[in-house]
């Protein structure tokens, strides 16, 4: 994603503002610019679906870890040292897992499960979910910028012709002198 981001930024710099006017003057350059913008728009469009899928997986994982964390901080487990019963979540574990392994009763195992596994994992999954949200926003922004740059490159010749017609129709000698 980092390498792709650098390539997209490079294409964005070439296709934006004054750089676009200097680089894409010739017909071949405009065609190459349009093709590169279109290719990167396609790549970003596909990546958007991939990152939406990753976002969905992270939301599910974060939800499950939040449920586990709420089980860990419940008063029954904290004050009364009751067992943590994960049998209702047996579908999340491999089929070969025995039911007695899904009950955590020893204080050492509860500490390992809650503090060392769930607490750290939940924070990391929340941060990963936040990172994916930023990636999705960035991809949408890249797609908007590249599509705008594609349109500007495509219409660059028309804008130049329109500007030339406007300058030819101008009868004021002072402004037509600026043209030359």
JSON list of C-alpha atoms in Angstrom, two decimals:
[
{"chain": "A", "resi": 1, "resn": "UNK", "atom": "CA", "xyz": [0.00, 0.00, 0.00]},
{"chain": "A", "resi": 2, "resn": "UNK", "atom": "CA", "xyz": [2.91, 2.35, 0.70]},
{"chain": "A", "resi": 3, "resn": "UNK", "atom": "CA", "xyz": [4.44, 1.84, -2.74]},
{"chain": "A", "resi": 4, "resn": "UNK", "atom": "CA", "xyz": [1.05, 2.24, -4.40]},
{"chain": "A", "resi": 5, "resn": "UNK", "atom": "CA", "xyz": [0.45, 5.40, -2.39]},
{"chain": "A", "resi": 6, "resn": "UNK", "atom": "CA", "xyz": [3.75, 6.86, -3.57]},
{"chain": "A", "resi": 7, "resn": "UNK", "atom": "CA", "xyz": [2.91, 6.04, -7.21]},
{"chain": "A", "resi": 8, "resn": "UNK", "atom": "CA", "xyz": [-0.53, 7.59, -6.88]},
{"chain": "A", "resi": 9, "resn": "UNK", "atom": "CA", "xyz": [0.90, 10.71, -5.28]},
{"chain": "A", "resi": 10, "resn": "UNK", "atom": "CA", "xyz": [3.45, 10.96, -8.09]},
{"chain": "A", "resi": 11, "resn": "UNK", "atom": "CA", "xyz": [0.70, 10.66, -10.74]},
{"chain": "A", "resi": 12, "resn": "UNK", "atom": "CA", "xyz": [-1.35, 13.18, -8.76]},
{"chain": "A", "resi": 13, "resn": "UNK", "atom": "CA", "xyz": [1.52, 15.69, -8.76]},
{"chain": "A", "resi": 14, "resn": "UNK", "atom": "CA", "xyz": [1.99, 15.27, -12.50]},
{"chain": "A", "resi": 15, "resn": "UNK", "atom": "CA", "xyz": [-1.71, 15.67, -13.23]},
{"chain": "A", "resi": 16, "resn": "UNK", "atom": "CA", "xyz": [-2.47, 18.65, -11.00]},
{"chain": "A", "resi": 17, "resn": "UNK", "atom": "CA", "xyz": [-2.35, 22.38, -11.58]},
{"chain": "A", "resi": 18, "resn": "UNK", "atom": "CA", "xyz": [0.53, 24.07, -13.36]},
{"chain": "A", "resi": 19, "resn": "UNK", "atom": "CA", "xyz": [2.43, 20.80, -13.71]},
{"chain": "A", "resi": 20, "resn": "UNK", "atom": "CA", "xyz": [-0.45, 19.38, -15.75]},
{"chain": "A", "resi": 21, "resn": "UNK", "atom": "CA", "xyz": [-0.36, 22.38, -18.10]},
{"chain": "A", "resi": 22, "resn": "UNK", "atom": "CA", "xyz": [3.37, 21.96, -18.70]},
{"chain": "A", "resi": 23, "resn": "UNK", "atom": "CA", "xyz": [3.55, 18.18, -18.99]},
{"chain": "A", "resi": 24, "resn": "UNK", "atom": "CA", "xyz": [0.35, 17.30, -20.88]},
{"chain": "A", "resi": 25, "resn": "UNK", "atom": "CA", "xyz": [0.57, 19.76, -23.77]},
{"chain": "A", "resi": 26, "resn": "UNK", "atom": "CA", "xyz": [1.16, 17.21, -26.52]},
{"chain": "A", "resi": 27, "resn": "UNK", "atom": "CA", "xyz": [-1.50, 14.75, -27.61]},
{"chain": "A", "resi": 28, "resn": "UNK", "atom": "CA", "xyz": [0.62, 11.68, -26.70]},
{"chain": "A", "resi": 29, "resn": "UNK", "atom": "CA", "xyz": [1.32, 13.00, -23.24]},
{"chain": "A", "resi": 30, "resn": "UNK", "atom": "CA", "xyz": [-2.37, 13.62, -22.60]},
{"chain": "A", "resi": 31, "resn": "UNK", "atom": "CA", "xyz": [-3.25, 10.10, -23.72]},
{"chain": "A", "resi": 32, "resn": "UNK", "atom": "CA", "xyz": [-0.54, 8.66, -21.45]},
{"chain": "A", "resi": 33, "resn": "UNK", "atom": "CA", "xyz": [-1.76, 10.78, -18.55]},
{"chain": "A", "resi": 34, "resn": "UNK", "atom": "CA", "xyz": [-5.35, 9.71, -19.10]},
{"chain": "A", "resi": 35, "resn": "UNK", "atom": "CA", "xyz": [-4.33, 6.04, -19.30]},
{"chain": "A", "resi": 36, "resn": "UNK", "atom": "CA", "xyz": [-2.25, 6.24, -16.12]},
{"chain": "A", "resi": 37, "resn": "UNK", "atom": "CA", "xyz": [-5.07, 8.00, -14.26]},
{"chain": "A", "resi": 38, "resn": "UNK", "atom": "CA", "xyz": [-7.59, 5.43, -15.50]},
{"chain": "A", "resi": 39, "resn": "UNK", "atom": "CA", "xyz": [-5.38, 2.49, -14.52]},
{"chain": "A", "resi": 40, "resn": "UNK", "atom": "CA", "xyz": [-4.87, 3.86, -11.03]},
{"chain": "A", "resi": 41, "resn": "UNK", "atom": "CA", "xyz": [-8.58, 4.62, -10.69]},
{"chain": "A", "resi": 42, "resn": "UNK", "atom": "CA", "xyz": [-9.28, 0.95, -11.49]},
{"chain": "A", "resi": 43, "resn": "UNK", "atom": "CA", "xyz": [-6.68, -0.24, -8.99]},
{"chain": "A", "resi": 44, "resn": "UNK", "atom": "CA", "xyz": [-8.09, 2.02, -6.28]},
{"chain": "A", "resi": 45, "resn": "UNK", "atom": "CA", "xyz": [-11.62, 0.86, -7.04]},
{"chain": "A", "resi": 46, "resn": "UNK", "atom": "CA", "xyz": [-10.60, -2.80, -6.55]},
{"chain": "A", "resi": 47, "resn": "UNK", "atom": "CA", "xyz": [-8.59, -1.94, -3.43]},
{"chain": "A", "resi": 48, "resn": "UNK", "atom": "CA", "xyz": [-11.63, -0.17, -2.00]},
{"chain": "A", "resi": 49, "resn": "UNK", "atom": "CA", "xyz": [-13.56, -3.47, -2.03]},
{"chain": "A", "resi": 50, "resn": "UNK", "atom": "CA", "xyz": [-10.62, -5.33, -0.46]},
{"chain": "A", "resi": 51, "resn": "UNK", "atom": "CA", "xyz": [-10.32, -2.80, 2.38]},
{"chain": "A", "resi": 52, "resn": "UNK", "atom": "CA", "xyz": [-14.09, -2.83, 2.95]},
{"chain": "A", "resi": 53, "resn": "UNK", "atom": "CA", "xyz": [-13.81, -6.61, 3.39]},
{"chain": "A", "resi": 54, "resn": "UNK", "atom": "CA", "xyz": [-10.90, -6.16, 5.85]},
{"chain": "A", "resi": 55, "resn": "UNK", "atom": "CA", "xyz": [-12.94, -3.51, 7.67]},
{"chain": "A", "resi": 56, "resn": "UNK", "atom": "CA", "xyz": [-15.83, -5.96, 8.05]},
{"chain": "A", "resi": 57, "resn": "UNK", "atom": "CA", "xyz": [-13.52, -8.64, 9.46]},
{"chain": "A", "resi": 58, "resn": "UNK", "atom": "CA", "xyz": [-12.02, -6.16, 11.91]},
{"chain": "A", "resi": 59, "resn": "UNK", "atom": "CA", "xyz": [-15.45, -5.00, 13.06]},
{"chain": "A", "resi": 60, "resn": "UNK", "atom": "CA", "xyz": [-16.47, -8.60, 13.77]},
{"chain": "A", "resi": 61, "resn": "UNK", "atom": "CA", "xyz": [-13.20, -9.36, 15.58]},
{"chain": "A", "resi": 62, "resn": "UNK", "atom": "CA", "xyz": [-13.36, -6.18, 17.63]},
{"chain": "A", "resi": 63, "resn": "UNK", "atom": "CA", "xyz": [-16.95, -6.94, 18.61]},
{"chain": "A", "resi": 64, "resn": "UNK", "atom": "CA", "xyz": [-16.04, -10.46, 19.75]},
{"chain": "A", "resi": 65, "resn": "UNK", "atom": "CA", "xyz": [-13.06, -9.21, 21.75]},
{"chain": "A", "resi": 66, "resn": "UNK", "atom": "CA", "xyz": [-15.25, -6.52, 23.34]},
{"chain": "A", "resi": 67, "resn": "UNK", "atom": "CA", "xyz": [-17.73, -9.21, 24.41]},
{"chain": "A", "resi": 68, "resn": "UNK", "atom": "CA", "xyz": [-14.83, -11.22, 25.89]},
{"chain": "A", "resi": 69, "resn": "UNK", "atom": "CA", "xyz": [-13.57, -8.10, 27.68]},
{"chain": "A", "resi": 70, "resn": "UNK", "atom": "CA", "xyz": [-17.01, -7.43, 29.14]},
{"chain": "A", "resi": 71, "resn": "UNK", "atom": "CA", "xyz": [-17.01, -11.01, 30.42]},
{"chain": "A", "resi": 72, "resn": "UNK", "atom": "CA", "xyz": [-13.60, -10.44, 32.00]},
{"chain": "A", "resi": 73, "resn": "UNK", "atom": "CA", "xyz": [-14.57, -7.24, 33.84]},
{"chain": "A", "resi": 74, "resn": "UNK", "atom": "CA", "xyz": [-17.92, -8.55, 35.06]},
{"chain": "A", "resi": 75, "resn": "UNK", "atom": "CA", "xyz": [-18.42, -8.57, 38.82]},
{"chain": "A", "resi": 76, "resn": "UNK", "atom": "CA", "xyz": [-18.92, -12.36, 38.87]},
{"chain": "A", "resi": 77, "resn": "UNK", "atom": "CA", "xyz": [-15.41, -12.91, 37.51]},
{"chain": "A", "resi": 78, "resn": "UNK", "atom": "CA", "xyz": [-13.67, -10.02, 39.29]},
{"chain": "A", "resi": 79, "resn": "UNK", "atom": "CA", "xyz": [-15.21, -10.27, 42.76]},
{"chain": "A", "resi": 80, "resn": "UNK", "atom": "CA", "xyz": [-16.53, -13.83, 43.05]},
{"chain": "A", "resi": 81, "resn": "UNK", "atom": "CA", "xyz": [-13.84, -15.55, 40.92]},
{"chain": "A", "resi": 82, "resn": "UNK", "atom": "CA", "xyz": [-16.46, -17.32, 38.88]},
{"chain": "A", "resi": 83, "resn": "UNK", "atom": "CA", "xyz": [-15.32, -19.27, 35.80]},
{"chain": "A", "resi": 84, "resn": "UNK", "atom": "CA", "xyz": [-15.36, -17.65, 32.38]},
{"chain": "A", "resi": 85, "resn": "UNK", "atom": "CA", "xyz": [-17.56, -19.88, 30.27]},
{"chain": "A", "resi": 86, "resn": "UNK", "atom": "CA", "xyz": [-16.83, -19.71, 26.54]},
{"chain": "A", "resi": 87, "resn": "UNK", "atom": "CA", "xyz": [-18.99, -22.69, 25.55]},
{"chain": "A", "resi": 88, "resn": "UNK", "atom": "CA", "xyz": [-21.53, -20.40, 23.87]},
{"chain": "A", "resi": 89, "resn": "UNK", "atom": "CA", "xyz": [-18.69, -19.36, 21.53]},
{"chain": "A", "resi": 90, "resn": "UNK", "atom": "CA", "xyz": [-17.66, -22.90, 20.60]},
{"chain": "A", "resi": 91, "resn": "UNK", "atom": "CA", "xyz": [-18.33, -22.13, 16.92]},
{"chain": "A", "resi": 92, "resn": "UNK", "atom": "CA", "xyz": [-15.33, -19.74, 17.01]},
{"chain": "A", "resi": 93, "resn": "UNK", "atom": "CA", "xyz": [-12.94, -22.50, 18.03]},
{"chain": "A", "resi": 94, "resn": "UNK", "atom": "CA", "xyz": [-11.76, -25.54, 16.04]},
{"chain": "A", "resi": 95, "resn": "UNK", "atom": "CA", "xyz": [-14.02, -28.61, 16.11]},
{"chain": "A", "resi": 96, "resn": "UNK", "atom": "CA", "xyz": [-11.33, -30.62, 17.89]},
{"chain": "A", "resi": 97, "resn": "UNK", "atom": "CA", "xyz": [-11.49, -28.32, 20.95]},
{"chain": "A", "resi": 98, "resn": "UNK", "atom": "CA", "xyz": [-12.94, -30.14, 23.94]},
{"chain": "A", "resi": 99, "resn": "UNK", "atom": "CA", "xyz": [-15.71, -28.44, 25.92]},
{"chain": "A", "resi": 100, "resn": "UNK", "atom": "CA", "xyz": [-13.78, -28.48, 29.21]},
{"chain": "A", "resi": 101, "resn": "UNK", "atom": "CA", "xyz": [-11.11, -26.29, 27.60]},
{"chain": "A", "resi": 102, "resn": "UNK", "atom": "CA", "xyz": [-13.72, -23.62, 26.98]},
{"chain": "A", "resi": 103, "resn": "UNK", "atom": "CA", "xyz": [-14.19, -22.99, 30.70]},
{"chain": "A", "resi": 104, "resn": "UNK", "atom": "CA", "xyz": [-11.50, -20.86, 32.32]},
{"chain": "A", "resi": 105, "resn": "UNK", "atom": "CA", "xyz": [-11.55, -21.28, 36.08]},
{"chain": "A", "resi": 106, "resn": "UNK", "atom": "CA", "xyz": [-8.05, -20.90, 37.49]},
{"chain": "A", "resi": 107, "resn": "UNK", "atom": "CA", "xyz": [-7.07, -17.37, 38.51]},
{"chain": "A", "resi": 108, "resn": "UNK", "atom": "CA", "xyz": [-3.79, -17.63, 36.59]},
{"chain": "A", "resi": 109, "resn": "UNK", "atom": "CA", "xyz": [-5.61, -18.68, 33.42]},
{"chain": "A", "resi": 110, "resn": "UNK", "atom": "CA", "xyz": [-8.21, -15.94, 33.86]},
{"chain": "A", "resi": 111, "resn": "UNK", "atom": "CA", "xyz": [-5.41, -13.38, 34.21]},
{"chain": "A", "resi": 112, "resn": "UNK", "atom": "CA", "xyz": [-3.68, -14.77, 31.13]},
{"chain": "A", "resi": 113, "resn": "UNK", "atom": "CA", "xyz": [-6.90, -14.73, 29.11]},
{"chain": "A", "resi": 114, "resn": "UNK", "atom": "CA", "xyz": [-8.13, -11.32, 30.23]},
{"chain": "A", "resi": 115, "resn": "UNK", "atom": "CA", "xyz": [-5.03, -9.20, 30.73]},
{"chain": "A", "resi": 116, "resn": "UNK", "atom": "CA", "xyz": [-2.52, -10.79, 28.40]},
{"chain": "A", "resi": 117, "resn": "UNK", "atom": "CA", "xyz": [-4.82, -11.79, 25.55]},
{"chain": "A", "resi": 118, "resn": "UNK", "atom": "CA", "xyz": [-8.13, -9.94, 25.44]},
{"chain": "A", "resi": 119, "resn": "UNK", "atom": "CA", "xyz": [-7.06, -6.53, 26.79]},
{"chain": "A", "resi": 120, "resn": "UNK", "atom": "CA", "xyz": [-4.05, -6.17, 24.49]},
{"chain": "A", "resi": 121, "resn": "UNK", "atom": "CA", "xyz": [-5.80, -7.68, 21.48]},
{"chain": "A", "resi": 122, "resn": "UNK", "atom": "CA", "xyz": [-8.86, -5.50, 21.82]},
{"chain": "A", "resi": 123, "resn": "UNK", "atom": "CA", "xyz": [-6.75, -2.35, 21.82]},
{"chain": "A", "resi": 124, "resn": "UNK", "atom": "CA", "xyz": [-4.77, -3.52, 18.78]},
{"chain": "A", "resi": 125, "resn": "UNK", "atom": "CA", "xyz": [-7.91, -4.46, 16.88]},
{"chain": "A", "resi": 126, "resn": "UNK", "atom": "CA", "xyz": [-9.48, -1.08, 17.67]},
{"chain": "A", "resi": 127, "resn": "UNK", "atom": "CA", "xyz": [-6.38, 0.68, 16.39]},
{"chain": "A", "resi": 128, "resn": "UNK", "atom": "CA", "xyz": [-6.37, -1.50, 13.26]},
{"chain": "A", "resi": 129, "resn": "UNK", "atom": "CA", "xyz": [-10.05, -0.67, 12.67]},
{"chain": "A", "resi": 130, "resn": "UNK", "atom": "CA", "xyz": [-9.27, 3.03, 13.00]},
{"chain": "A", "resi": 131, "resn": "UNK", "atom": "CA", "xyz": [-6.36, 2.59, 10.55]},
{"chain": "A", "resi": 132, "resn": "UNK", "atom": "CA", "xyz": [-8.61, 0.87, 8.01]},
{"chain": "A", "resi": 133, "resn": "UNK", "atom": "CA", "xyz": [-11.13, 3.72, 8.31]},
{"chain": "A", "resi": 134, "resn": "UNK", "atom": "CA", "xyz": [-8.32, 6.15, 7.46]},
{"chain": "A", "resi": 135, "resn": "UNK", "atom": "CA", "xyz": [-7.27, 3.97, 4.51]},
{"chain": "A", "resi": 136, "resn": "UNK", "atom": "CA", "xyz": [-10.84, 3.88, 3.19]},
{"chain": "A", "resi": 137, "resn": "UNK", "atom": "CA", "xyz": [-11.16, 7.66, 3.46]},
{"chain": "A", "resi": 138, "resn": "UNK", "atom": "CA", "xyz": [-7.80, 8.06, 1.71]},
{"chain": "A", "resi": 139, "resn": "UNK", "atom": "CA", "xyz": [-8.80, 5.72, -1.11]},
{"chain": "A", "resi": 140, "resn": "UNK", "atom": "CA", "xyz": [-12.02, 7.65, -1.69]},
{"chain": "A", "resi": 141, "resn": "UNK", "atom": "CA", "xyz": [-10.01, 10.89, -1.71]},
{"chain": "A", "resi": 142, "resn": "UNK", "atom": "CA", "xyz": [-7.49, 9.42, -4.19]},
{"chain": "A", "resi": 143, "resn": "UNK", "atom": "CA", "xyz": [-10.31, 8.24, -6.41]},
{"chain": "A", "resi": 144, "resn": "UNK", "atom": "CA", "xyz": [-11.93, 11.69, -6.43]},
{"chain": "A", "resi": 145, "resn": "UNK", "atom": "CA", "xyz": [-8.63, 13.45, -7.16]},
{"chain": "A", "resi": 146, "resn": "UNK", "atom": "CA", "xyz": [-7.62, 11.06, -9.92]},
{"chain": "A", "resi": 147, "resn": "UNK", "atom": "CA", "xyz": [-11.01, 11.27, -11.60]},
{"chain": "A", "resi": 148, "resn": "UNK", "atom": "CA", "xyz": [-10.86, 15.08, -11.48]},
{"chain": "A", "resi": 149, "resn": "UNK", "atom": "CA", "xyz": [-7.32, 15.02, -12.90]},
{"chain": "A", "resi": 150, "resn": "UNK", "atom": "CA", "xyz": [-8.45, 12.59, -15.62]},
{"chain": "A", "resi": 151, "resn": "UNK", "atom": "CA", "xyz": [-11.20, 15.02, -16.62]},
{"chain": "A", "resi": 152, "resn": "UNK", "atom": "CA", "xyz": [-8.80, 17.98, -16.61]},
{"chain": "A", "resi": 153, "resn": "UNK", "atom": "CA", "xyz": [-6.26, 16.13, -18.76]},
{"chain": "A", "resi": 154, "resn": "UNK", "atom": "CA", "xyz": [-9.00, 15.05, -21.17]},
{"chain": "A", "resi": 155, "resn": "UNK", "atom": "CA", "xyz": [-10.43, 18.54, -21.50]},
{"chain": "A", "resi": 156, "resn": "UNK", "atom": "CA", "xyz": [-7.11, 20.40, -21.48]},
{"chain": "A", "resi": 157, "resn": "UNK", "atom": "CA", "xyz": [-7.06, 20.81, -25.28]},
{"chain": "A", "resi": 158, "resn": "UNK", "atom": "CA", "xyz": [-10.64, 22.12, -25.29]},
{"chain": "A", "resi": 159, "resn": "UNK", "atom": "CA", "xyz": [-9.79, 24.69, -22.62]},
{"chain": "A", "resi": 160, "resn": "UNK", "atom": "CA", "xyz": [-6.77, 25.86, -24.61]},
{"chain": "A", "resi": 161, "resn": "UNK", "atom": "CA", "xyz": [-8.89, 26.23, -27.76]},
{"chain": "A", "resi": 162, "resn": "UNK", "atom": "CA", "xyz": [-11.54, 28.14, -25.83]},
{"chain": "A", "resi": 163, "resn": "UNK", "atom": "CA", "xyz": [-8.90, 30.44, -24.37]},
{"chain": "A", "resi": 164, "resn": "UNK", "atom": "CA", "xyz": [-7.41, 30.98, -27.83]},
{"chain": "A", "resi": 165, "resn": "UNK", "atom": "CA", "xyz": [-10.86, 31.84, -29.25]},
{"chain": "A", "resi": 166, "resn": "UNK", "atom": "CA", "xyz": [-11.44, 34.27, -26.44]},
{"chain": "A", "resi": 167, "resn": "UNK", "atom": "CA", "xyz": [-8.10, 35.95, -27.12]},
{"chain": "A", "resi": 168, "resn": "UNK", "atom": "CA", "xyz": [-8.82, 36.16, -30.88]},
{"chain": "A", "resi": 169, "resn": "UNK", "atom": "CA", "xyz": [-12.21, 37.76, -30.29]},
{"chain": "A", "resi": 170, "resn": "UNK", "atom": "CA", "xyz": [-10.76, 40.29, -27.92]},
{"chain": "A", "resi": 171, "resn": "UNK", "atom": "CA", "xyz": [-10.55, 43.64, -29.73]},
{"chain": "A", "resi": 172, "resn": "UNK", "atom": "CA", "xyz": [-8.62, 45.48, -27.07]},
{"chain": "A", "resi": 173, "resn": "UNK", "atom": "CA", "xyz": [-5.05, 45.93, -28.25]},
{"chain": "A", "resi": 174, "resn": "UNK", "atom": "CA", "xyz": [-3.54, 45.92, -24.75]},
{"chain": "A", "resi": 175, "resn": "UNK", "atom": "CA", "xyz": [-4.89, 42.48, -23.83]},
{"chain": "A", "resi": 176, "resn": "UNK", "atom": "CA", "xyz": [-4.10, 40.99, -27.23]},
{"chain": "A", "resi": 177, "resn": "UNK", "atom": "CA", "xyz": [-0.54, 42.26, -26.85]},
{"chain": "A", "resi": 178, "resn": "UNK", "atom": "CA", "xyz": [-0.21, 40.05, -23.72]},
{"chain": "A", "resi": 179, "resn": "UNK", "atom": "CA", "xyz": [-0.96, 37.05, -25.87]},
{"chain": "A", "resi": 180, "resn": "UNK", "atom": "CA", "xyz": [2.18, 37.53, -27.93]}
]
